[in-house]
CSV table of C-alpha atoms in Angstrom, one decimal:
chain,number,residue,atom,x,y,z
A,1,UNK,CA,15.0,148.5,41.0
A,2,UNK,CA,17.3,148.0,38.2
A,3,UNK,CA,18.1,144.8,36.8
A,4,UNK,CA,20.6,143.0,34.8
A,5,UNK,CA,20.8,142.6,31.0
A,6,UNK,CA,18.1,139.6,29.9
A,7,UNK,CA,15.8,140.0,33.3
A,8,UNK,CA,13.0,141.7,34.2
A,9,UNK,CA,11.5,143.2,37.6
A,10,UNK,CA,8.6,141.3,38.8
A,11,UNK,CA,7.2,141.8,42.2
A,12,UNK,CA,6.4,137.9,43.2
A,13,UNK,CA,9.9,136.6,41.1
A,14,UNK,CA,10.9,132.9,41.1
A,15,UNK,CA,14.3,133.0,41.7
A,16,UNK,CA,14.6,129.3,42.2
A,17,UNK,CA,13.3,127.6,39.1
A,18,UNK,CA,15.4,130.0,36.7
A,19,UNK,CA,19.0,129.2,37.5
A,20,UNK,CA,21.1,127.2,35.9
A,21,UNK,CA,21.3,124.6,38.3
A,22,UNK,CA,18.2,124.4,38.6
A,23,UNK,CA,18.2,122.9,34.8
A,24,UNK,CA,20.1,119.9,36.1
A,25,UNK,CA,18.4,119.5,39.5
A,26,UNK,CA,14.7,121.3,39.8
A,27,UNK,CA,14.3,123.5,42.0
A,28,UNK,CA,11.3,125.4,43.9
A,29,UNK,CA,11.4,128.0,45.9
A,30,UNK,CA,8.9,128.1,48.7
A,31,UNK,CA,7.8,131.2,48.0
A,32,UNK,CA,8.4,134.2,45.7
A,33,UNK,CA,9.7,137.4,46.6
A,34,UNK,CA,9.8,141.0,44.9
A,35,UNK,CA,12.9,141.4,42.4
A,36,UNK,CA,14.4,140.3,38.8
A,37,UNK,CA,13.8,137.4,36.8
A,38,UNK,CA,15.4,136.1,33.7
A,39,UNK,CA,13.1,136.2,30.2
A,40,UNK,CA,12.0,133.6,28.9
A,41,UNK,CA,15.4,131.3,27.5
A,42,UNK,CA,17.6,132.5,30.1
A,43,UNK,CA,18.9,131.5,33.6
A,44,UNK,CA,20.6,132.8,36.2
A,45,UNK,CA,24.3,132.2,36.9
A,46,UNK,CA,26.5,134.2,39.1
A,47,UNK,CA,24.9,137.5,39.0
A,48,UNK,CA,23.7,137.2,35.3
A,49,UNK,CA,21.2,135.8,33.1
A,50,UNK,CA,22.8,132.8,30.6
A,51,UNK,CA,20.8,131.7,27.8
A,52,UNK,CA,20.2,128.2,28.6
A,53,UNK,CA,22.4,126.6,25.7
A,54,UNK,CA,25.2,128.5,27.7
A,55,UNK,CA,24.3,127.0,31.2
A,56,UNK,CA,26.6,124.5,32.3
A,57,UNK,CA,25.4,121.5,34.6
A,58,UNK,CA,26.0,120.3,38.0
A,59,UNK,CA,26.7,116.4,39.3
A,60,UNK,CA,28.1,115.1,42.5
A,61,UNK,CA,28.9,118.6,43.1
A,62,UNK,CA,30.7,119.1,40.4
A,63,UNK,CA,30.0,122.3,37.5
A,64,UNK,CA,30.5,121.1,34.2
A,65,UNK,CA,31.0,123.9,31.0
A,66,UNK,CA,28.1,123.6,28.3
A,67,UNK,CA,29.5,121.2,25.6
A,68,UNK,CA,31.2,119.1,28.7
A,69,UNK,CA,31.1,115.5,28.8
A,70,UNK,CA,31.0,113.3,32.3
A,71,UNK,CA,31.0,109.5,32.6
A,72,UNK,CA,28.1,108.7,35.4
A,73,UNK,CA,26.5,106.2,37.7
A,74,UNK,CA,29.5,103.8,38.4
A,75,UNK,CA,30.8,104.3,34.2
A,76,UNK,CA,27.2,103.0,32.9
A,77,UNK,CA,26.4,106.7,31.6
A,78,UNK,CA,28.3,108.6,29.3
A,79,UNK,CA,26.6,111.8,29.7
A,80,UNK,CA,27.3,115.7,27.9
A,81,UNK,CA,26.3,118.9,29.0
A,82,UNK,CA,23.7,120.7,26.6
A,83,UNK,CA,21.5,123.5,27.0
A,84,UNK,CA,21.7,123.1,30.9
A,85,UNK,CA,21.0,119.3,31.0
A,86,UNK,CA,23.1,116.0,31.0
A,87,UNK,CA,22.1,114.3,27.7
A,88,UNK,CA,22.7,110.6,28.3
A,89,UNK,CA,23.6,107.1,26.8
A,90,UNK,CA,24.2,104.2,28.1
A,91,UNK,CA,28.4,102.6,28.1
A,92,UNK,CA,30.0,100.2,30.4
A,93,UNK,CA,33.7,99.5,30.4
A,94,UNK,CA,35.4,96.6,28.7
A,95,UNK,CA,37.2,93.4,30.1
A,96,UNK,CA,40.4,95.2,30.3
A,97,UNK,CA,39.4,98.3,32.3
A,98,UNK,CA,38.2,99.2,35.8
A,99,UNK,CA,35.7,102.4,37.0
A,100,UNK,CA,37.8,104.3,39.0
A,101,UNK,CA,38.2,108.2,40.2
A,102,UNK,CA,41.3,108.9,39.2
A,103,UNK,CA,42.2,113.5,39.6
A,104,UNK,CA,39.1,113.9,40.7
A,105,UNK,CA,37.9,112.4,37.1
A,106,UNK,CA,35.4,109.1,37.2
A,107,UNK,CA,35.9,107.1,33.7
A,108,UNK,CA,37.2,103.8,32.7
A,109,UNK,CA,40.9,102.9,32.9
A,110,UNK,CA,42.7,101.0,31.7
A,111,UNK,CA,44.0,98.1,33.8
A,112,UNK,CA,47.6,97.8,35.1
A,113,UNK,CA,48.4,94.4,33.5
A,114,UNK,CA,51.0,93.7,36.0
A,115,UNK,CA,48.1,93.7,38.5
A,116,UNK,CA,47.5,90.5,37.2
A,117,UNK,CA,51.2,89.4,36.2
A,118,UNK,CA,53.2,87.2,38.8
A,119,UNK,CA,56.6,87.7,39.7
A,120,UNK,CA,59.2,86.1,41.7
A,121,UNK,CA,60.2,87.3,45.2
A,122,UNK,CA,62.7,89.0,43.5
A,123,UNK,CA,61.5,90.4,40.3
A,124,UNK,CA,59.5,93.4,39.4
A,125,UNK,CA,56.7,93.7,36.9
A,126,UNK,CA,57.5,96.0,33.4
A,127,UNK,CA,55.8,96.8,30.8
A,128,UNK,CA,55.4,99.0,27.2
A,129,UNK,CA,51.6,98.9,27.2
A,130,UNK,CA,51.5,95.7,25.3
A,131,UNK,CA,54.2,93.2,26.4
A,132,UNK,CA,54.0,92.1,30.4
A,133,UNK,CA,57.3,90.7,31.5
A,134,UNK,CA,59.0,90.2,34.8
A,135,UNK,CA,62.5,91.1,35.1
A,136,UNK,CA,65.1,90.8,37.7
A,137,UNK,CA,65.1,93.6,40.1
A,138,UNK,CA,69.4,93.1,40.9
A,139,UNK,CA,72.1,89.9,40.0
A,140,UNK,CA,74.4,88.2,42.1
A,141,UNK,CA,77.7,87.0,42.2
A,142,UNK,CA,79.8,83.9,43.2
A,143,UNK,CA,83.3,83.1,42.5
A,144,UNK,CA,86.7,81.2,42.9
A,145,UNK,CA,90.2,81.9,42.5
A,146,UNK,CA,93.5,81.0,44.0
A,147,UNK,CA,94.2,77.8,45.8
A,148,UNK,CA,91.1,78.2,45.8
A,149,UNK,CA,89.4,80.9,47.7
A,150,UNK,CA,85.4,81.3,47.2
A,151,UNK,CA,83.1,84.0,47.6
A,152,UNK,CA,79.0,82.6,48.0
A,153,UNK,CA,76.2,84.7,46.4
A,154,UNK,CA,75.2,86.2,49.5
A,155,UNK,CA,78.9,87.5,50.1
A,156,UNK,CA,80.4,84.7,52.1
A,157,UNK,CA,84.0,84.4,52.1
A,158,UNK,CA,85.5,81.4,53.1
A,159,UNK,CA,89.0,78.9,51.6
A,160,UNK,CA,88.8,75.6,51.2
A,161,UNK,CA,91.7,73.3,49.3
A,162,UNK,CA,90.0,70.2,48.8
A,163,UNK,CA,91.4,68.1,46.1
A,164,UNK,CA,88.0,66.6,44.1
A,165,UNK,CA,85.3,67.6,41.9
A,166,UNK,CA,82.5,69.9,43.7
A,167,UNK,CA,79.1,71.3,42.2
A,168,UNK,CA,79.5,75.1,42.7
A,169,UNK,CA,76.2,75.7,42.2
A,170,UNK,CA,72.9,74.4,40.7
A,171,UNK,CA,69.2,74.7,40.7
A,172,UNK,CA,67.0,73.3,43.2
A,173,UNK,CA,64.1,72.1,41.1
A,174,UNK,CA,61.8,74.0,43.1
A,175,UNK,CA,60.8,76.3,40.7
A,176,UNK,CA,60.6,74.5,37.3
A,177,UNK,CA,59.8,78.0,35.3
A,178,UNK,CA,63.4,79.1,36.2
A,179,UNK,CA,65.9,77.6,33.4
A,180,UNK,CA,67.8,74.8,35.0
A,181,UNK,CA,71.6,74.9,35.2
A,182,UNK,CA,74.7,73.0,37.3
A,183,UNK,CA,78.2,74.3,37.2
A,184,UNK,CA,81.3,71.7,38.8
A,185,UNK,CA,84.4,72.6,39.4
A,186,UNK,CA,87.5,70.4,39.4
A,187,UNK,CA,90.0,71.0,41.8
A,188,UNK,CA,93.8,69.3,42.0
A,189,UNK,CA,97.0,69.3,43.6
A,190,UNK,CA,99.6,71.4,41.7
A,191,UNK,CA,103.1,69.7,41.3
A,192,UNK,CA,105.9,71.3,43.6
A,193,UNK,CA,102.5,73.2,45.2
A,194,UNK,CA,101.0,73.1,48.9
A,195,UNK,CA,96.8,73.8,48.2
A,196,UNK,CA,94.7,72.8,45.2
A,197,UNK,CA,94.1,74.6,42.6
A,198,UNK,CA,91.0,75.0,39.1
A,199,UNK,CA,91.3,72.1,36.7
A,200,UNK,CA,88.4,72.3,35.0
A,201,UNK,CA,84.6,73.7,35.1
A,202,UNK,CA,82.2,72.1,33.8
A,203,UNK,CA,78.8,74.1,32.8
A,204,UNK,CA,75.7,72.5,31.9
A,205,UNK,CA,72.9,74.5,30.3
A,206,UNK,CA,70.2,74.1,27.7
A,207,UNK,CA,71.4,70.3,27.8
A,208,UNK,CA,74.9,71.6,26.1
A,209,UNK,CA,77.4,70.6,28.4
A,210,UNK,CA,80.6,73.2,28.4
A,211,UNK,CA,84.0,72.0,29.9
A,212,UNK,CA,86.5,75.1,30.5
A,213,UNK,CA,90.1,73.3,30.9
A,214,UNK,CA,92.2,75.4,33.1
A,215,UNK,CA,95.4,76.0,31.0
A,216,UNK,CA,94.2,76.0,27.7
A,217,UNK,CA,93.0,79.0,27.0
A,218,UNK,CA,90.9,80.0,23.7
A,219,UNK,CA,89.2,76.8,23.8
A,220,UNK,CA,86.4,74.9,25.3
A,221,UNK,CA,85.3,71.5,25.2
A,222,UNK,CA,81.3,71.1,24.0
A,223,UNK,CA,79.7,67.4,24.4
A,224,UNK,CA,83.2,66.5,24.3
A,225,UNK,CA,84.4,68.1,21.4
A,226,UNK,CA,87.2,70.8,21.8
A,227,UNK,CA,86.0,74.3,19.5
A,228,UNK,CA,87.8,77.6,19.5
A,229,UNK,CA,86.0,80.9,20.1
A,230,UNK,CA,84.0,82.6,19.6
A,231,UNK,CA,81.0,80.6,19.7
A,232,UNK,CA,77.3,80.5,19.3
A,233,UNK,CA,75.0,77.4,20.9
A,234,UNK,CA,71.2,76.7,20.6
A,235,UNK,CA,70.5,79.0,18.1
A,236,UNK,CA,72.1,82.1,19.9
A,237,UNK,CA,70.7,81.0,23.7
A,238,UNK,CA,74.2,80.6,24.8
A,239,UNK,CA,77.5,82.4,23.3
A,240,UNK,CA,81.0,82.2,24.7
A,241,UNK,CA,83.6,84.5,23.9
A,242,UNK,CA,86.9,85.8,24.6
A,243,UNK,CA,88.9,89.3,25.6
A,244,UNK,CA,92.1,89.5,26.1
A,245,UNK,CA,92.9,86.6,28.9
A,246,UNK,CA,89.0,86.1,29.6
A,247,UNK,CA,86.3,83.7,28.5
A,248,UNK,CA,82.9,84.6,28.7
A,249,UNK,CA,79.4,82.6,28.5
A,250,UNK,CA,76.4,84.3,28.0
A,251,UNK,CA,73.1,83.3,28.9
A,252,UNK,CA,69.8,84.8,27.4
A,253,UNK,CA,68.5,84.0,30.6
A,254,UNK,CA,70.9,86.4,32.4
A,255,UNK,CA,73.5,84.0,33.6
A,256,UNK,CA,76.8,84.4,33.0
A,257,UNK,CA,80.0,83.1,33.6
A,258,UNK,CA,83.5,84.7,33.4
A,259,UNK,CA,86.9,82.8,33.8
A,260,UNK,CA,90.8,82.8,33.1
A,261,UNK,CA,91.6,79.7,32.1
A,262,UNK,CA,94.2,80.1,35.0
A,263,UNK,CA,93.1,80.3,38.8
A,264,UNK,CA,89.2,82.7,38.8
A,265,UNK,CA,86.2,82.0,37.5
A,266,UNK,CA,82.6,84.2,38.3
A,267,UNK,CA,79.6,83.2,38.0
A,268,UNK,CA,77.0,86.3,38.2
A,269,UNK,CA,73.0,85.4,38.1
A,270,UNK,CA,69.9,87.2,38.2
A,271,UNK,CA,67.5,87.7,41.1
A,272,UNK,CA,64.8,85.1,39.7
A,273,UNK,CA,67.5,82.9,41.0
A,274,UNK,CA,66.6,83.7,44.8
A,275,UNK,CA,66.5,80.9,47.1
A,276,UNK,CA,66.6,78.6,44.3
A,277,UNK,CA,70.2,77.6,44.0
A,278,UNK,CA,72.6,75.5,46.1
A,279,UNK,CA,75.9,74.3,46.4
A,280,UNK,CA,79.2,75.8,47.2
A,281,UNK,CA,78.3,79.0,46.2
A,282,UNK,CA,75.8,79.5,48.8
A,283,UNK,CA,71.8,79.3,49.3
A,284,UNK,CA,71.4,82.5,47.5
A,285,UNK,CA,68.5,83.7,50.1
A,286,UNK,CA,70.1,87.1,51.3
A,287,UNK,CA,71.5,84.9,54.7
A,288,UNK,CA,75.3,83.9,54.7
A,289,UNK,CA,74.6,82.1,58.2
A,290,UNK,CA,72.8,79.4,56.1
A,291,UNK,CA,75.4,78.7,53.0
A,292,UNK,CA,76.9,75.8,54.1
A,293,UNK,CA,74.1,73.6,53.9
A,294,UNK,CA,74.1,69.9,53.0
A,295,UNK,CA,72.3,68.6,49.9
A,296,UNK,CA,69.2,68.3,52.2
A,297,UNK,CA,69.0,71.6,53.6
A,298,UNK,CA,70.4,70.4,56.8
A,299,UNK,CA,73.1,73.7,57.6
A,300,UNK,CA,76.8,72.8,58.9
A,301,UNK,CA,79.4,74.6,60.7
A,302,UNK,CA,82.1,72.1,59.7
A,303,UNK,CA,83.8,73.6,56.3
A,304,UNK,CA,85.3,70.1,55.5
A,305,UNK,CA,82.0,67.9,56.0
A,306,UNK,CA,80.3,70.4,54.1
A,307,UNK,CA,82.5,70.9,51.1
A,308,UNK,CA,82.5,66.7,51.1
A,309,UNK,CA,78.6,67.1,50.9
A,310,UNK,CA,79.1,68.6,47.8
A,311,UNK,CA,81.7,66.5,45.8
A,312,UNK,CA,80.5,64.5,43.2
A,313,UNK,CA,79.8,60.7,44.8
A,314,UNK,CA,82.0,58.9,41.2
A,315,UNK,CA,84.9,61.0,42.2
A,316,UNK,CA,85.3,60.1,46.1
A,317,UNK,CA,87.7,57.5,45.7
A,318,UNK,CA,90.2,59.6,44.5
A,319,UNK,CA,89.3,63.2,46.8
A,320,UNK,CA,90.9,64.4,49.6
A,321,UNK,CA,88.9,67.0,51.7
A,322,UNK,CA,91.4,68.0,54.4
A,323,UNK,CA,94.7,68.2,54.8
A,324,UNK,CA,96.8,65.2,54.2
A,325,UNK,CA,98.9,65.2,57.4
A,326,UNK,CA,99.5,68.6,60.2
A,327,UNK,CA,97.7,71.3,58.3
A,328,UNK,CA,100.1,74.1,57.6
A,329,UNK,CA,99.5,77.4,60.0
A,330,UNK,CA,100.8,80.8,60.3
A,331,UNK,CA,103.5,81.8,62.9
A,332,UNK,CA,102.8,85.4,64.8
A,333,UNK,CA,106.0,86.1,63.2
A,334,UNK,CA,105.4,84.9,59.8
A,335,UNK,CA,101.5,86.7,59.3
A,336,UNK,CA,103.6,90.1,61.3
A,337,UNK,CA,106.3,90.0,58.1
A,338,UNK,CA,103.2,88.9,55.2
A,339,UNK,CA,101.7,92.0,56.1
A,340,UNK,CA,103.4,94.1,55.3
A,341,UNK,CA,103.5,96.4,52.0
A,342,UNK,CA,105.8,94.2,50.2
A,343,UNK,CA,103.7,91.4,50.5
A,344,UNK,CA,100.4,91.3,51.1
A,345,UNK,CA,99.6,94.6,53.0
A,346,UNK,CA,99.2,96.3,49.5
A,347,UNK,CA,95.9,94.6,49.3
A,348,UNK,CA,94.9,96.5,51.8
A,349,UNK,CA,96.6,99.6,51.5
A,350,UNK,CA,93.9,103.1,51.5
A,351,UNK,CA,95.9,104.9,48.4
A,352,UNK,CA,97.3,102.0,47.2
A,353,UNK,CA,97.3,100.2,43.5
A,354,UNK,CA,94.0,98.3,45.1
A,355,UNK,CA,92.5,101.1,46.7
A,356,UNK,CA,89.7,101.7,43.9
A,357,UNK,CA,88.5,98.0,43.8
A,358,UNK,CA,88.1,98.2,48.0
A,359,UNK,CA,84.3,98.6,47.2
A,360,UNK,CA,83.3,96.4,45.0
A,361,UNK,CA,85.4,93.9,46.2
A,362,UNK,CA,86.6,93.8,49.9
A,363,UNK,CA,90.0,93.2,50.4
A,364,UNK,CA,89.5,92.0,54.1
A,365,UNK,CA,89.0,88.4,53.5
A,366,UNK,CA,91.5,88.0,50.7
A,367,UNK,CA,94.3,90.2,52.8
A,368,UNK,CA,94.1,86.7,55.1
A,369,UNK,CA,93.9,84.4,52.0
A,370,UNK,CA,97.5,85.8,50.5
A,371,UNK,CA,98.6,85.6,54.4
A,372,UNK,CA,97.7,82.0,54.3
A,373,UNK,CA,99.2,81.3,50.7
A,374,UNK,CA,102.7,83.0,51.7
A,375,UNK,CA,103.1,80.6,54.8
A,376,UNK,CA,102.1,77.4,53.4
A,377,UNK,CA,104.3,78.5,49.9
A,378,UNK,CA,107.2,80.1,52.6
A,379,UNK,CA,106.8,83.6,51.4
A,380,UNK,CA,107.7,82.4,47.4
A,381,UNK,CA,108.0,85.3,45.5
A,382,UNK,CA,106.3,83.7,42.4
A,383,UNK,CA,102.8,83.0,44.9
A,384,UNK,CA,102.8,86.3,46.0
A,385,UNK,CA,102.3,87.9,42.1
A,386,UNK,CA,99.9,84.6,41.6
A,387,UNK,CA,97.9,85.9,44.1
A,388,UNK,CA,97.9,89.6,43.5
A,389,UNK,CA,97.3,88.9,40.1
A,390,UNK,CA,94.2,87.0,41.2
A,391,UNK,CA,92.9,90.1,43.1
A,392,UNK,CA,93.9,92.0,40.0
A,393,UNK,CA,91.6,90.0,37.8
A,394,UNK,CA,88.2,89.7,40.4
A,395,UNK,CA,88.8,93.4,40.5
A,396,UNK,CA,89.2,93.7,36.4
A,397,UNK,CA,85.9,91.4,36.3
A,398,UNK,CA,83.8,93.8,38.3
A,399,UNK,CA,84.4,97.1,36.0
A,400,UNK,CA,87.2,98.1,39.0
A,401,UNK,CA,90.1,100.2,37.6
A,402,UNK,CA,92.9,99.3,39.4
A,403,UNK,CA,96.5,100.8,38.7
A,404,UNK,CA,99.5,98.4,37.5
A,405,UNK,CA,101.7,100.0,40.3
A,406,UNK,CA,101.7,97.1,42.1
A,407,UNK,CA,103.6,95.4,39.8
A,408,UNK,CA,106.4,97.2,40.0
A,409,UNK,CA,106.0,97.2,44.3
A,410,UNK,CA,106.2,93.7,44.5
A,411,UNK,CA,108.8,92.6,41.3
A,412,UNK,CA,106.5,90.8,39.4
């Protein structure tokens, strides 16, 4: 019999004792049988004798290279292959990490600290390995334009031309980690005009209260003080600006507020915000069935009694929330000729100077608003480009490229 390099032939061999393995775990065979065995400092391992500071080790199953290190025994051993044997001392993990098998690997890892961070319903957990923060996973948006025409957070459309002053929308105190806020709008009768139009907005944040007077642009009014922008409040918190023919607040809690000084103003707010806001832009909750709800929760189906729910108690006495007198309506006739392309029907229209803004901002509802604005105004020419120019502007305040062509299709 020949044997392999390191290994001698012996007719009673232990071929059980002299592996490799058998350095980790002992091993005995029950009894010997005629062949090779390794000499003295080496072990078998795969066919071959190893000297034993070449053996590797075995543990829970597992072969480990010579040199190798394993962590053991639910992370309390730290252990490295030498000569055949784990060579051990004794670790633990810290405060801040968990034993886990993670690839097939046990050790201890470091814990996720957002499996201890908090978030809202709403909000997802981020972090850079040292800083834990929750931010909003999406934002929302509520806005008014026209005489006036809303649109609720959760996508409600719905016209109401109350004369008074309403709170669009403010926090419910429920949460009081959320930064508190309360935005009203004024609303009035125009002169020579059917429907009520923006007067003012008033936005209180931080405990800076911000009047935007609709007509005067390039101003606003700050704990009654009139300043020009731009403009920077509570050391940078809030900052209002202006582009072109818009004003802009800016929140460094995310909320933000665009408007015109003419007929639209947005107001856009961050997910933490979800079902925590009320008012007559909605409950915010992901439901449009529930946004008319009173003060107390309790939901309405009557536009008017709910929009009165919402005006501001000290101005009642001079409000009107319907109609004063037959409410104006559309004839068959009348809607059949405002639908058309040289009225309202460009809203609408699939390749038309609207088309792009169709999905960020669906023209459905508002095709009816300029329907209803044309028969109470009898078709005047000078509503219609109000209107369109309205659209124009929603569209311009959601990053929608829109083409000018319209204003050439309709004169204005």
């Amino acid at each position: 019999m020949k044997c392999p390099k390191d290994s001698q032939y012996e007719l009673c061999a232990d071929t059980c004792s002299t592996t490799c393995a058998s350095l980790t775990t002992p091993q005995k065979c029950s009894h010997c049988q005629e062949g090779c065995e390794c000499v003295d400092g080496f072990a078998f391992d795969a066919g071959t004798c190893k000297p034993f500071g070449k053996c590797g080790c075995v543990a829970d199953g597992r072969y480990y290279k010579s040199g190798e290190a394993v962590v053991r025994e639910d992370c309390t051993e730290n252990c490295t292959c030498v000569d055949g044997v784990f060579s051990c001392e004794q670790t633990q993990c810290t405060a801040e990490q968990v034993c886990d098998i993670r690839g097939g690997v046990r050790n201890c890892y470091q814990l996720d600290p957002c499996e201890a961070k908090k978030c809202r319903e709403k909000e997802r957990c981020v972090t850079n390995g040292t800083n834990v923060q929750c931010v909003a996973e999406s934002k929302a948006t509520c806005w008014v334009m026209g005489d006036p025409h809303y649109r609720s957070f959760d996508g409600k459309l719905f016209s109401f031309q109350g004369s008074c002053i309403y709170t669009l929308v403010q926090t419910t105190g429920l949460d009081d980690t959320l930064t508190p806020f309360s935005i009203e709008t004024e609303t009035k009768m125009e002169n020579l005009h059917r429907g009520s139009y923006l007067k003012t907005a008033t936005i209180s944040i931080e405990g800076v209260k911000i009047v935007v007077v609709y007509q005067d642009p390039g101003t606003v009014v700050v704990d009654g003080s009139t300043f020009k922008l731009p403009l920077t409040l509570k050391s940078g918190k809030i900052r209002i600006t202006q582009k072109s023919y818009q004003g802009f607040i800016n929140t460094d809690f995310g909320v933000d507020i665009v408007f015109d000084w003419g007929e639209v103003l947005q107001v856009t707010v961050p997910s933490s915000y979800h079902n925590n806001l009320e008012g007559m832009c909605g409950t915010y909750n992901g439901d449009q069935a529930d946004d008319f709800s009173m003060p107390d929760s309790t939901p309405l189906t009557d536009l008017t009694k709910w929009a009165e729910a919402w005006s501001l108690p000290e101005s009642n006495s001079t409000c009107w929330h319907s109609c004063q007198g037959q409410c104006p309506v559309c004839t068959a006739e009348d809607e059949a000729l405002y639908k058309q392309k040289d009225y309202c029907g460009e809203i609408g229209e699939k390749n038309g100077a609207f088309s792009a803004c169709h999905a960020k901002v669906l023209p459905g509802k508002l095709l009816d608003d300029c329907l209803y604005n044309m028969c109470i105004h009898d078709g005047d020419q000078g509503m219609l480009c109000r209107v369109m120019t309205n659209y124009a502007k929603i569209c311009q305040i959601n990053s929608a490229e829109i083409s000018k062509q319209w204003l050439k299709t309709l004169d204005c």
